Amino acid sequence: MSDATDFDYTLDERQIAMLDAMGIRVFQGEISDQKEPFARMESAQNAIEKVANTIPSKPVVAAPVIPQAAAAPAPTRPQATAITLTPKPEGIERMGWAELAATVKDCKACGLCQSRKNTVFGVGAPPALEGEAPQVDWLIVGEAPGENEDIQGEPFVGQAGKLLDNMLAAMKVSKEEAGKPKGLKRTENVYIANVLKCRPPANRNPSPEEVAMCEPYLVRQIELLKPKLILAMGRFAITTLTGSNEPVGKLRGRVHTAADPRITAPIIVTYHPAYLLRNLPDKAKAWADLVLAMQTMKTIKVL
Ligand code: URA
């Protein structure tokens, strides 16, 4: 019986030419010289099996057993840097905007700090004074940074963000400017933040502990931003702000008050843009929610 270690992977010229014609590239060097030895061996093994299957006149080559890893050096994994978690910072409820932003940047209160590339504090209209909170009528609250947001340190910069920007642009909230009614724009007249400031690995759902650690940051942001209206997008933002666990479909269509008494702005709930990308027919409902938000804002402004 053939031993696993003495299997000959060498192909003759005819076999290589045939594989080449089939679009299969075969590695013919020293396997141990290569970075991904297992992948290389597998492809040679698959290639041999394919040759055998395409030449009926030849005896079928028995599938070789892949040599044990013992012969090859163990693959090295990048070492995770150990980060010591620290208690949730004190006095968040008294912090000013700049201190709050710096505290979030340094936060190690939950395990998400181990895997994040960047914290994602928020983005929005420029403040009147450097280091102070922008004063905005509109606040959008999403769930948590995804991969692109983690890399760029800004909320909603991926596909869901493009949809959000389009939804905001469609909300013509102010009088015509140079012949055009003005919509909402992340750099001008709105603020966008998330419940979580760090990305959950592989975009998994935020855990209740993570939300509990991060929520004081959002509450303080809202106190300082003083929005006139909050648009909560998706289940996590809605539950965090309203305290209700009901599905979005049951909560939309009316104005909510926040569970936390420090948040006084009314809340309109709607679907998360990432959900809308997967459920296009619900875009019409989301638009109805945005219309409700615009009507609600009008009544607030006249009051
Ligand atoms: N989804 C969110 O809820 N927030 C982001 O910033 C990106 C995607």
PDB file of C-alpha atoms and ligand atoms in Angstrom:
ATOM      1  CA  MET A   1       0.000   0.000   0.000  1.00  0.00           C
ATOM      2  CA  SER A   2       1.261   3.416  -0.904  1.00  0.00           C
ATOM      3  CA  ASP A   3       2.529   5.438   1.990  1.00  0.00           C
ATOM      4  CA  ALA A   4       1.196   8.991   2.337  1.00  0.00           C
ATOM      5  CA  THR A   5       4.650  10.459   2.294  1.00  0.00           C
ATOM      6  CA  ASP A   6       5.946   8.737  -0.850  1.00  0.00           C
ATOM      7  CA  PHE A   7       3.185   9.798  -3.240  1.00  0.00           C
ATOM      8  CA  ASP A   8       4.648  11.266  -6.429  1.00  0.00           C
ATOM      9  CA  TYR A   9       2.877  14.518  -7.434  1.00  0.00           C
ATOM     10  CA  THR A  10       4.966  14.935 -10.596  1.00  0.00           C
ATOM     11  CA  LEU A  11       2.932  15.241 -13.789  1.00  0.00           C
ATOM     12  CA  ASP A  12       4.345  14.474 -17.201  1.00  0.00           C
ATOM     13  CA  GLU A  13       4.373  17.067 -20.004  1.00  0.00           C
ATOM     14  CA  ARG A  14       1.254  15.654 -21.668  1.00  0.00           C
ATOM     15  CA  GLN A  15      -0.724  15.878 -18.437  1.00  0.00           C
ATOM     16  CA  ILE A  16       0.431  19.442 -17.799  1.00  0.00           C
ATOM     17  CA  ALA A  17      -0.506  20.493 -21.355  1.00  0.00           C
ATOM     18  CA  MET A  18      -3.967  18.950 -20.932  1.00  0.00           C
ATOM     19  CA  LEU A  19      -4.505  20.671 -17.597  1.00  0.00           C
ATOM     20  CA  ASP A  20      -3.339  23.920 -19.118  1.00  0.00           C
ATOM     21  CA  ALA A  21      -5.924  23.546 -21.891  1.00  0.00           C
ATOM     22  CA  MET A  22      -8.571  23.079 -19.181  1.00  0.00           C
ATOM     23  CA  GLY A  23      -7.476  26.282 -17.477  1.00  0.00           C
ATOM     24  CA  ILE A  24      -5.918  24.480 -14.496  1.00  0.00           C
ATOM     25  CA  ARG A  25      -2.518  25.726 -13.405  1.00  0.00           C
ATOM     26  CA  VAL A  26      -0.375  23.145 -11.665  1.00  0.00           C
ATOM     27  CA  PHE A  27       2.448  23.961  -9.310  1.00  0.00           C
ATOM     28  CA  GLN A  28       5.552  21.890 -10.096  1.00  0.00           C
ATOM     29  CA  GLY A  29       8.131  23.219  -7.611  1.00  0.00           C
ATOM     30  CA  GLU A  30       9.064  22.152  -4.082  1.00  0.00           C
ATOM     31  CA  ILE A  31       5.867  22.187  -2.055  1.00  0.00           C
ATOM     32  CA  SER A  32       7.731  23.074   1.095  1.00  0.00           C
ATOM     33  CA  ASP A  33       9.020  26.270  -0.589  1.00  0.00           C
ATOM     34  CA  GLN A  34       5.480  27.638  -0.954  1.00  0.00           C
ATOM     35  CA  LYS A  35       3.498  29.840   1.389  1.00  0.00           C
ATOM     36  CA  GLU A  36       0.274  27.813   1.250  1.00  0.00           C
ATOM     37  CA  PRO A  37       1.443  24.213   1.087  1.00  0.00           C
ATOM     38  CA  PHE A  38      -1.927  22.647   1.806  1.00  0.00           C
ATOM     39  CA  ALA A  39      -3.719  24.622  -0.886  1.00  0.00           C
ATOM     40  CA  ARG A  40      -0.994  23.784  -3.411  1.00  0.00           C
ATOM     41  CA  MET A  41      -1.101  20.097  -2.633  1.00  0.00           C
ATOM     42  CA  GLU A  42      -4.864  20.035  -2.871  1.00  0.00           C
ATOM     43  CA  SER A  43      -4.841  21.681  -6.250  1.00  0.00           C
ATOM     44  CA  ALA A  44      -2.283  19.193  -7.570  1.00  0.00           C
ATOM     45  CA  GLN A  45      -4.384  16.378  -6.150  1.00  0.00           C
ATOM     46  CA  ASN A  46      -7.586  17.767  -7.709  1.00  0.00           C
ATOM     47  CA  ALA A  47      -5.784  18.272 -10.978  1.00  0.00           C
ATOM     48  CA  ILE A  48      -4.617  14.680 -11.048  1.00  0.00           C
ATOM     49  CA  GLU A  49      -8.127  13.465 -10.333  1.00  0.00           C
ATOM     50  CA  LYS A  50      -9.493  15.652 -13.142  1.00  0.00           C
ATOM     51  CA  VAL A  51      -6.937  14.254 -15.592  1.00  0.00           C
ATOM     52  CA  ALA A  52      -7.809  10.736 -14.558  1.00  0.00           C
ATOM     53  CA  ASN A  53     -11.506  11.427 -15.043  1.00  0.00           C
ATOM     54  CA  THR A  54     -11.028  12.909 -18.512  1.00  0.00           C
ATOM     55  CA  ILE A  55      -8.972   9.990 -19.886  1.00  0.00           C
ATOM     56  CA  PRO A  56     -11.267   6.982 -19.940  1.00  0.00           C
ATOM     57  CA  SER A  57      -8.632   4.687 -21.449  1.00  0.00           C
ATOM     58  CA  LYS A  58      -6.308   5.185 -18.498  1.00  0.00           C
ATOM     59  CA  PRO A  59      -6.784   3.466 -15.176  1.00  0.00           C
ATOM     60  CA  VAL A  60      -8.259   5.793 -12.616  1.00  0.00           C
ATOM     61  CA  VAL A  61      -5.588   7.146 -10.319  1.00  0.00           C
ATOM     62  CA  ALA A  62      -6.425   6.507  -6.693  1.00  0.00           C
ATOM     63  CA  ALA A  63      -6.828   9.725  -4.765  1.00  0.00           C
ATOM     64  CA  PRO A  64      -3.661  10.224  -2.811  1.00  0.00           C
ATOM     65  CA  VAL A  65      -3.806  10.861   0.887  1.00  0.00           C
ATOM     66  CA  ILE A  66      -2.572  14.332   1.672  1.00  0.00           C
ATOM     67  CA  PRO A  67       0.606  14.133   3.728  1.00  0.00           C
ATOM     68  CA  GLN A  68       0.211  14.995   7.392  1.00  0.00           C
ATOM     69  CA  ALA A  69       1.020  18.512   8.476  1.00  0.00           C
ATOM     70  CA  ALA A  70       3.784  17.135  10.683  1.00  0.00           C
ATOM     71  CA  ALA A  71       6.237  17.381   7.795  1.00  0.00           C
ATOM     72  CA  ALA A  72       5.387  21.008   7.097  1.00  0.00           C
ATOM     73  CA  PRO A  73       6.001  23.891   9.493  1.00  0.00           C
ATOM     74  CA  ALA A  74       2.896  24.760  11.515  1.00  0.00           C
ATOM     75  CA  PRO A  75       1.108  27.750   9.986  1.00  0.00           C
ATOM     76  CA  THR A  76       1.737  30.822  12.086  1.00  0.00           C
ATOM     77  CA  ARG A  77      -1.195  32.983  13.158  1.00  0.00           C
ATOM     78  CA  PRO A  78      -0.767  36.700  13.809  1.00  0.00           C
ATOM     79  CA  GLN A  79      -0.601  37.212  17.553  1.00  0.00           C
ATOM     80  CA  ALA A  80      -3.518  39.237  18.942  1.00  0.00           C
ATOM     81  CA  THR A  81      -2.244  42.081  21.082  1.00  0.00           C
ATOM     82  CA  ALA A  82      -3.612  41.624  24.568  1.00  0.00           C
ATOM     83  CA  ILE A  83      -5.636  44.655  25.641  1.00  0.00           C
ATOM     84  CA  THR A  84      -6.672  45.068  29.246  1.00  0.00           C
ATOM     85  CA  LEU A  85     -10.309  46.073  29.580  1.00  0.00           C
ATOM     86  CA  THR A  86     -10.906  49.054  31.825  1.00  0.00           C
ATOM     87  CA  PRO A  87     -14.126  50.067  33.611  1.00  0.00           C
ATOM     88  CA  LYS A  88     -16.557  52.315  31.770  1.00  0.00           C
ATOM     89  CA  PRO A  89     -15.196  55.878  32.095  1.00  0.00           C
ATOM     90  CA  GLU A  90     -16.608  57.984  34.916  1.00  0.00           C
ATOM     91  CA  GLY A  91     -18.543  61.199  34.408  1.00  0.00           C
ATOM     92  CA  ILE A  92     -19.676  60.682  30.797  1.00  0.00           C
ATOM     93  CA  GLU A  93     -22.880  62.551  31.653  1.00  0.00           C
ATOM     94  CA  ARG A  94     -20.879  65.721  32.431  1.00  0.00           C
ATOM     95  CA  MET A  95     -18.445  65.626  29.510  1.00  0.00           C
ATOM     96  CA  GLY A  96     -18.253  68.251  26.802  1.00  0.00           C
ATOM     97  CA  TRP A  97     -18.124  67.245  23.136  1.00  0.00           C
ATOM     98  CA  ALA A  98     -14.348  67.167  22.695  1.00  0.00           C
ATOM     99  CA  GLU A  99     -13.772  65.216  25.905  1.00  0.00           C
ATOM    100  CA  LEU A 100     -16.543  62.797  24.981  1.00  0.00           C
ATOM    101  CA  ALA A 101     -15.005  62.211  21.538  1.00  0.00           C
ATOM    102  CA  ALA A 102     -11.557  61.638  23.071  1.00  0.00           C
ATOM    103  CA  THR A 103     -13.009  59.256  25.676  1.00  0.00           C
ATOM    104  CA  VAL A 104     -14.757  57.188  23.014  1.00  0.00           C
ATOM    105  CA  LYS A 105     -11.533  57.050  21.000  1.00  0.00           C
ATOM    106  CA  ASP A 106      -9.730  55.537  23.984  1.00  0.00           C
ATOM    107  CA  CYS A 107     -12.579  53.391  25.297  1.00  0.00           C
ATOM    108  CA  LYS A 108     -11.667  49.862  26.382  1.00  0.00           C
ATOM    109  CA  ALA A 109     -14.823  49.136  28.354  1.00  0.00           C
ATOM    110  CA  CYS A 110     -15.847  46.104  26.301  1.00  0.00           C
ATOM    111  CA  GLY A 111     -14.189  43.445  24.199  1.00  0.00           C
ATOM    112  CA  LEU A 112     -14.894  45.218  20.900  1.00  0.00           C
ATOM    113  CA  CYS A 113     -11.818  47.369  21.507  1.00  0.00           C
ATOM    114  CA  GLN A 114      -9.697  44.267  20.827  1.00  0.00           C
ATOM    115  CA  SER A 115     -10.812  43.874  17.224  1.00  0.00           C
ATOM    116  CA  ARG A 116     -11.685  47.425  16.144  1.00  0.00           C
ATOM    117  CA  LYS A 117      -9.471  49.376  13.784  1.00  0.00           C
ATOM    118  CA  ASN A 118     -11.117  52.686  14.637  1.00  0.00           C
ATOM    119  CA  THR A 119     -13.851  53.934  16.881  1.00  0.00           C
ATOM    120  CA  VAL A 120     -16.708  55.597  15.013  1.00  0.00           C
ATOM    121  CA  PHE A 121     -17.991  58.587  16.962  1.00  0.00           C
ATOM    122  CA  GLY A 122     -20.251  60.149  14.344  1.00  0.00           C
ATOM    123  CA  VAL A 123     -20.348  62.591  11.459  1.00  0.00           C
ATOM    124  CA  GLY A 124     -22.320  65.683  10.725  1.00  0.00           C
ATOM    125  CA  ALA A 125     -22.719  69.385  10.312  1.00  0.00           C
ATOM    126  CA  PRO A 126     -19.711  71.489  11.300  1.00  0.00           C
ATOM    127  CA  PRO A 127     -19.904  72.993  14.786  1.00  0.00           C
ATOM    128  CA  ALA A 128     -20.188  76.746  15.238  1.00  0.00           C
ATOM    129  CA  LEU A 129     -17.093  76.567  17.468  1.00  0.00           C
ATOM    130  CA  GLU A 130     -14.198  74.112  17.119  1.00  0.00           C
ATOM    131  CA  GLY A 131     -14.493  71.284  19.661  1.00  0.00           C
ATOM    132  CA  GLU A 132     -18.157  71.934  20.404  1.00  0.00           C
ATOM    133  CA  ALA A 133     -21.133  69.830  19.395  1.00  0.00           C
ATOM    134  CA  PRO A 134     -22.786  70.792  16.133  1.00  0.00           C
ATOM    135  CA  GLN A 135     -26.293  72.080  16.764  1.00  0.00           C
ATOM    136  CA  VAL A 136     -28.538  70.077  14.458  1.00  0.00           C
ATOM    137  CA  ASP A 137     -32.268  69.726  13.921  1.00  0.00           C
ATOM    138  CA  TRP A 138     -31.890  66.149  12.676  1.00  0.00           C
ATOM    139  CA  LEU A 139     -30.136  63.201  14.279  1.00  0.00           C
ATOM    140  CA  ILE A 140     -29.949  59.809  12.590  1.00  0.00           C
ATOM    141  CA  VAL A 141     -29.117  56.829  14.797  1.00  0.00           C
ATOM    142  CA  GLY A 142     -27.980  53.513  13.320  1.00  0.00           C
ATOM    143  CA  GLU A 143     -26.720  50.293  14.842  1.00  0.00           C
ATOM    144  CA  ALA A 144     -22.942  49.844  14.735  1.00  0.00           C
ATOM    145  CA  PRO A 145     -20.011  50.343  12.374  1.00  0.00           C
ATOM    146  CA  GLY A 146     -19.459  47.712   9.728  1.00  0.00           C
ATOM    147  CA  GLU A 147     -16.227  46.826   7.984  1.00  0.00           C
ATOM    148  CA  ASN A 148     -15.916  50.018   5.924  1.00  0.00           C
ATOM    149  CA  GLU A 149     -16.907  52.236   8.817  1.00  0.00           C
ATOM    150  CA  ASP A 150     -14.329  50.516  11.041  1.00  0.00           C
ATOM    151  CA  ILE A 151     -11.630  51.208   8.444  1.00  0.00           C
ATOM    152  CA  GLN A 152     -12.624  54.815   7.768  1.00  0.00           C
ATOM    153  CA  GLY A 153     -13.794  55.799  11.265  1.00  0.00           C
ATOM    154  CA  GLU A 154     -17.015  57.266   9.855  1.00  0.00           C
ATOM    155  CA  PRO A 155     -20.587  55.932  10.087  1.00  0.00           C
ATOM    156  CA  PHE A 156     -22.514  54.679   7.073  1.00  0.00           C
ATOM    157  CA  VAL A 157     -19.849  54.788   4.380  1.00  0.00           C
ATOM    158  CA  GLY A 158     -20.646  51.423   2.740  1.00  0.00           C
ATOM    159  CA  GLN A 159     -23.587  50.426   0.531  1.00  0.00           C
ATOM    160  CA  ALA A 160     -26.115  51.075   3.314  1.00  0.00           C
ATOM    161  CA  GLY A 161     -24.534  54.497   3.740  1.00  0.00           C
ATOM    162  CA  LYS A 162     -25.039  55.319   0.062  1.00  0.00           C
ATOM    163  CA  LEU A 163     -28.709  54.470   0.409  1.00  0.00           C
ATOM    164  CA  LEU A 164     -28.934  56.537   3.599  1.00  0.00           C
ATOM    165  CA  ASP A 165     -27.336  59.542   1.871  1.00  0.00           C
ATOM    166  CA  ASN A 166     -29.886  59.217  -0.958  1.00  0.00           C
ATOM    167  CA  MET A 167     -32.766  58.962   1.506  1.00  0.00           C
ATOM    168  CA  LEU A 168     -31.529  62.057   3.318  1.00  0.00           C
ATOM    169  CA  ALA A 169     -31.032  63.981   0.076  1.00  0.00           C
ATOM    170  CA  ALA A 170     -34.648  63.213  -0.844  1.00  0.00           C
ATOM    171  CA  MET A 171     -35.853  64.902   2.350  1.00  0.00           C
ATOM    172  CA  LYS A 172     -36.332  68.441   1.107  1.00  0.00           C
ATOM    173  CA  VAL A 173     -36.448  70.087   4.475  1.00  0.00           C
ATOM    174  CA  SER A 174     -35.688  73.692   3.748  1.00  0.00           C
ATOM    175  CA  LYS A 175     -36.674  76.421   1.336  1.00  0.00           C
ATOM    176  CA  GLU A 176     -35.350  76.506  -2.173  1.00  0.00           C
ATOM    177  CA  GLU A 177     -31.700  77.475  -2.485  1.00  0.00           C
ATOM    178  CA  ALA A 178     -30.545  78.719  -5.888  1.00  0.00           C
ATOM    179  CA  GLY A 179     -33.714  77.315  -7.410  1.00  0.00           C
ATOM    180  CA  LYS A 180     -33.456  73.946  -5.656  1.00  0.00           C
ATOM    181  CA  PRO A 181     -35.181  72.754  -2.483  1.00  0.00           C
ATOM    182  CA  LYS A 182     -32.514  71.644  -0.037  1.00  0.00           C
ATOM    183  CA  GLY A 183     -32.277  68.109   1.287  1.00  0.00           C
ATOM    184  CA  LEU A 184     -30.349  66.713   4.240  1.00  0.00           C
ATOM    185  CA  LYS A 185     -26.627  66.161   3.842  1.00  0.00           C
ATOM    186  CA  ARG A 186     -24.181  64.545   6.266  1.00  0.00           C
ATOM    187  CA  THR A 187     -21.680  67.353   6.031  1.00  0.00           C
ATOM    188  CA  GLU A 188     -24.204  70.185   6.342  1.00  0.00           C
ATOM    189  CA  ASN A 189     -27.389  69.879   8.318  1.00  0.00           C
ATOM    190  CA  VAL A 190     -27.699  66.533  10.075  1.00  0.00           C
ATOM    191  CA  TYR A 191     -25.721  64.372  12.500  1.00  0.00           C
ATOM    192  CA  ILE A 192     -25.293  60.597  12.091  1.00  0.00           C
ATOM    193  CA  ALA A 193     -24.277  58.338  14.982  1.00  0.00           C
ATOM    194  CA  ASN A 194     -24.578  54.692  15.971  1.00  0.00           C
ATOM    195  CA  VAL A 195     -25.585  52.898  19.149  1.00  0.00           C
ATOM    196  CA  LEU A 196     -22.193  51.152  19.200  1.00  0.00           C
ATOM    197  CA  LYS A 197     -19.013  53.062  18.493  1.00  0.00           C
ATOM    198  CA  CYS A 198     -16.984  49.952  17.632  1.00  0.00           C
ATOM    199  CA  ARG A 199     -17.535  47.254  15.041  1.00  0.00           C
ATOM    200  CA  PRO A 200     -18.791  43.882  16.291  1.00  0.00           C
ATOM    201  CA  PRO A 201     -16.576  41.220  14.658  1.00  0.00           C
ATOM    202  CA  ALA A 202     -17.997  39.815  11.402  1.00  0.00           C
ATOM    203  CA  ASN A 203     -20.890  42.297  11.766  1.00  0.00           C
ATOM    204  CA  ARG A 204     -22.647  40.155  14.331  1.00  0.00           C
ATOM    205  CA  ASN A 205     -25.468  41.703  16.358  1.00  0.00           C
ATOM    206  CA  PRO A 206     -24.432  43.903  19.274  1.00  0.00           C
ATOM    207  CA  SER A 207     -24.687  42.078  22.610  1.00  0.00           C
ATOM    208  CA  PRO A 208     -26.773  43.570  25.449  1.00  0.00           C
ATOM    209  CA  GLU A 209     -23.548  44.130  27.428  1.00  0.00           C
ATOM    210  CA  GLU A 210     -21.959  46.048  24.555  1.00  0.00           C
ATOM    211  CA  VAL A 211     -25.062  48.206  24.164  1.00  0.00           C
ATOM    212  CA  ALA A 212     -25.105  48.880  27.922  1.00  0.00           C
ATOM    213  CA  MET A 213     -21.458  49.990  27.840  1.00  0.00           C
ATOM    214  CA  CYS A 214     -21.898  52.268  24.818  1.00  0.00           C
ATOM    215  CA  GLU A 215     -25.341  53.751  25.466  1.00  0.00           C
ATOM    216  CA  PRO A 216     -24.123  56.523  27.827  1.00  0.00           C
ATOM    217  CA  TYR A 217     -21.987  57.891  24.973  1.00  0.00           C
ATOM    218  CA  LEU A 218     -25.018  58.119  22.697  1.00  0.00           C
ATOM    219  CA  VAL A 219     -27.186  59.695  25.391  1.00  0.00           C
ATOM    220  CA  ARG A 220     -24.524  62.337  26.077  1.00  0.00           C
ATOM    221  CA  GLN A 221     -24.092  62.979  22.347  1.00  0.00           C
ATOM    222  CA  ILE A 222     -27.830  63.570  22.064  1.00  0.00           C
ATOM    223  CA  GLU A 223     -27.861  65.923  25.058  1.00  0.00           C
ATOM    224  CA  LEU A 224     -25.080  67.997  23.488  1.00  0.00           C
ATOM    225  CA  LEU A 225     -26.341  67.913  19.900  1.00  0.00           C
ATOM    226  CA  LYS A 226     -29.844  68.983  20.989  1.00  0.00           C
ATOM    227  CA  PRO A 227     -31.588  67.621  17.887  1.00  0.00           C
ATOM    228  CA  LYS A 228     -35.209  68.577  17.308  1.00  0.00           C
ATOM    229  CA  LEU A 229     -35.999  65.105  15.995  1.00  0.00           C
ATOM    230  CA  ILE A 230     -34.331  61.701  16.027  1.00  0.00           C
ATOM    231  CA  LEU A 231     -34.692  59.141  13.269  1.00  0.00           C
ATOM    232  CA  ALA A 232     -33.949  55.684  14.708  1.00  0.00           C
ATOM    233  CA  MET A 233     -33.027  53.212  11.983  1.00  0.00           C
ATOM    234  CA  GLY A 234     -33.335  49.498  12.655  1.00  0.00           C
ATOM    235  CA  ARG A 235     -34.093  47.290  15.620  1.00  0.00           C
ATOM    236  CA  PHE A 236     -31.064  48.105  17.790  1.00  0.00           C
ATOM    237  CA  ALA A 237     -31.376  51.878  17.521  1.00  0.00           C
ATOM    238  CA  ILE A 238     -35.124  51.673  18.119  1.00  0.00           C
ATOM    239  CA  THR A 239     -34.882  49.400  21.170  1.00  0.00           C
ATOM    240  CA  THR A 240     -32.026  51.412  22.662  1.00  0.00           C
ATOM    241  CA  LEU A 241     -33.841  54.727  22.269  1.00  0.00           C
ATOM    242  CA  THR A 242     -37.486  53.822  22.878  1.00  0.00           C
ATOM    243  CA  GLY A 243     -37.005  50.839  25.183  1.00  0.00           C
ATOM    244  CA  SER A 244     -39.485  48.842  23.091  1.00  0.00           C
ATOM    245  CA  ASN A 245     -38.685  45.388  21.769  1.00  0.00           C
ATOM    246  CA  GLU A 246     -41.599  45.372  19.321  1.00  0.00           C
ATOM    247  CA  PRO A 247     -40.708  44.837  15.664  1.00  0.00           C
ATOM    248  CA  VAL A 248     -40.105  47.885  13.479  1.00  0.00           C
ATOM    249  CA  GLY A 249     -43.280  47.112  11.522  1.00  0.00           C
ATOM    250  CA  LYS A 250     -45.352  47.532  14.686  1.00  0.00           C
ATOM    251  CA  LEU A 251     -43.648  50.724  15.869  1.00  0.00           C
ATOM    252  CA  ARG A 252     -43.446  52.738  12.671  1.00  0.00           C
ATOM    253  CA  GLY A 253     -46.071  55.278  11.649  1.00  0.00           C
ATOM    254  CA  ARG A 254     -46.196  57.214  14.944  1.00  0.00           C
ATOM    255  CA  VAL A 255     -44.064  59.465  17.091  1.00  0.00           C
ATOM    256  CA  HIS A 256     -42.266  57.956  20.104  1.00  0.00           C
ATOM    257  CA  THR A 257     -40.723  59.407  23.224  1.00  0.00           C
ATOM    258  CA  ALA A 258     -37.339  58.254  24.494  1.00  0.00           C
ATOM    259  CA  ALA A 259     -37.019  55.794  27.346  1.00  0.00           C
ATOM    260  CA  ASP A 260     -34.262  57.962  28.862  1.00  0.00           C
ATOM    261  CA  PRO A 261     -35.709  61.227  30.257  1.00  0.00           C
ATOM    262  CA  ARG A 262     -32.506  63.084  29.286  1.00  0.00           C
ATOM    263  CA  ILE A 263     -33.552  62.656  25.653  1.00  0.00           C
ATOM    264  CA  THR A 264     -36.394  65.061  24.962  1.00  0.00           C
ATOM    265  CA  ALA A 265     -36.536  65.000  21.152  1.00  0.00           C
ATOM    266  CA  PRO A 266     -39.357  62.982  19.568  1.00  0.00           C
ATOM    267  CA  ILE A 267     -38.307  59.781  17.829  1.00  0.00           C
ATOM    268  CA  ILE A 268     -39.503  58.470  14.477  1.00  0.00           C
ATOM    269  CA  VAL A 269     -38.565  54.880  13.722  1.00  0.00           C
ATOM    270  CA  THR A 270     -37.910  53.251  10.399  1.00  0.00           C
ATOM    271  CA  TYR A 271     -36.137  50.339   8.747  1.00  0.00           C
ATOM    272  CA  HIS A 272     -32.365  50.122   8.679  1.00  0.00           C
ATOM    273  CA  PRO A 273     -30.861  50.975   5.256  1.00  0.00           C
ATOM    274  CA  ALA A 274     -29.044  47.611   5.163  1.00  0.00           C
ATOM    275  CA  TYR A 275     -32.405  45.882   5.635  1.00  0.00           C
ATOM    276  CA  LEU A 276     -33.895  48.002   2.837  1.00  0.00           C
ATOM    277  CA  LEU A 277     -31.125  46.908   0.479  1.00  0.00           C
ATOM    278  CA  ARG A 278     -32.313  43.325   0.987  1.00  0.00           C
ATOM    279  CA  ASN A 279     -36.049  44.131   1.066  1.00  0.00           C
ATOM    280  CA  LEU A 280     -36.633  46.637  -1.692  1.00  0.00           C
ATOM    281  CA  PRO A 281     -40.476  46.703  -1.449  1.00  0.00           C
ATOM    282  CA  ASP A 282     -40.171  48.109   2.093  1.00  0.00           C
ATOM    283  CA  LYS A 283     -38.498  51.230   0.691  1.00  0.00           C
ATOM    284  CA  ALA A 284     -41.983  52.671   0.138  1.00  0.00           C
ATOM    285  CA  LYS A 285     -42.741  52.243   3.844  1.00  0.00           C
ATOM    286  CA  ALA A 286     -39.432  53.830   4.743  1.00  0.00           C
ATOM    287  CA  TRP A 287     -40.292  56.798   2.538  1.00  0.00           C
ATOM    288  CA  ALA A 288     -43.635  57.127   4.363  1.00  0.00           C
ATOM    289  CA  ASP A 289     -41.644  57.203   7.623  1.00  0.00           C
ATOM    290  CA  LEU A 290     -39.417  59.972   6.286  1.00  0.00           C
ATOM    291  CA  VAL A 291     -42.499  61.940   5.229  1.00  0.00           C
ATOM    292  CA  LEU A 292     -43.883  61.544   8.774  1.00  0.00           C
ATOM    293  CA  ALA A 293     -40.548  62.767  10.099  1.00  0.00           C
ATOM    294  CA  MET A 294     -40.628  65.852   7.860  1.00  0.00           C
ATOM    295  CA  GLN A 295     -44.229  66.634   8.871  1.00  0.00           C
ATOM    296  CA  THR A 296     -43.353  66.198  12.547  1.00  0.00           C
ATOM    297  CA  MET A 297     -40.359  68.514  12.162  1.00  0.00           C
ATOM    298  CA  LYS A 298     -42.607  71.153  10.590  1.00  0.00           C
ATOM    299  CA  THR A 299     -44.953  71.098  13.557  1.00  0.00           C
ATOM    300  CA  ILE A 300     -42.017  71.284  16.003  1.00  0.00           C
ATOM    301  CA  LYS A 301     -40.614  74.302  14.176  1.00  0.00           C
ATOM    302  CA  VAL A 302     -43.905  76.193  14.231  1.00  0.00           C
ATOM    303  CA  LEU A 303     -44.415  75.554  17.946  1.00  0.00           C
TER     304      LEU A 303
HETATM  305  N1  URA B   1     -24.870  50.188   9.714  1.00  0.00           N
HETATM  306  C1  URA B   1     -25.047  50.973  10.798  1.00  0.00           C
HETATM  307  O1  URA B   1     -26.001  50.811  11.547  1.00  0.00           O
HETATM  308  N2  URA B   1     -24.161  51.937  11.013  1.00  0.00           N
HETATM  309  C2  URA B   1     -23.121  52.160  10.227  1.00  0.00           C
HETATM  310  O2  URA B   1     -22.361  53.077  10.502  1.00  0.00           O
HETATM  311  C3  URA B   1     -22.962  51.333   9.102  1.00  0.00           C
HETATM  312  C4  URA B   1     -23.844  50.352   8.864  1.00  0.00           C
END
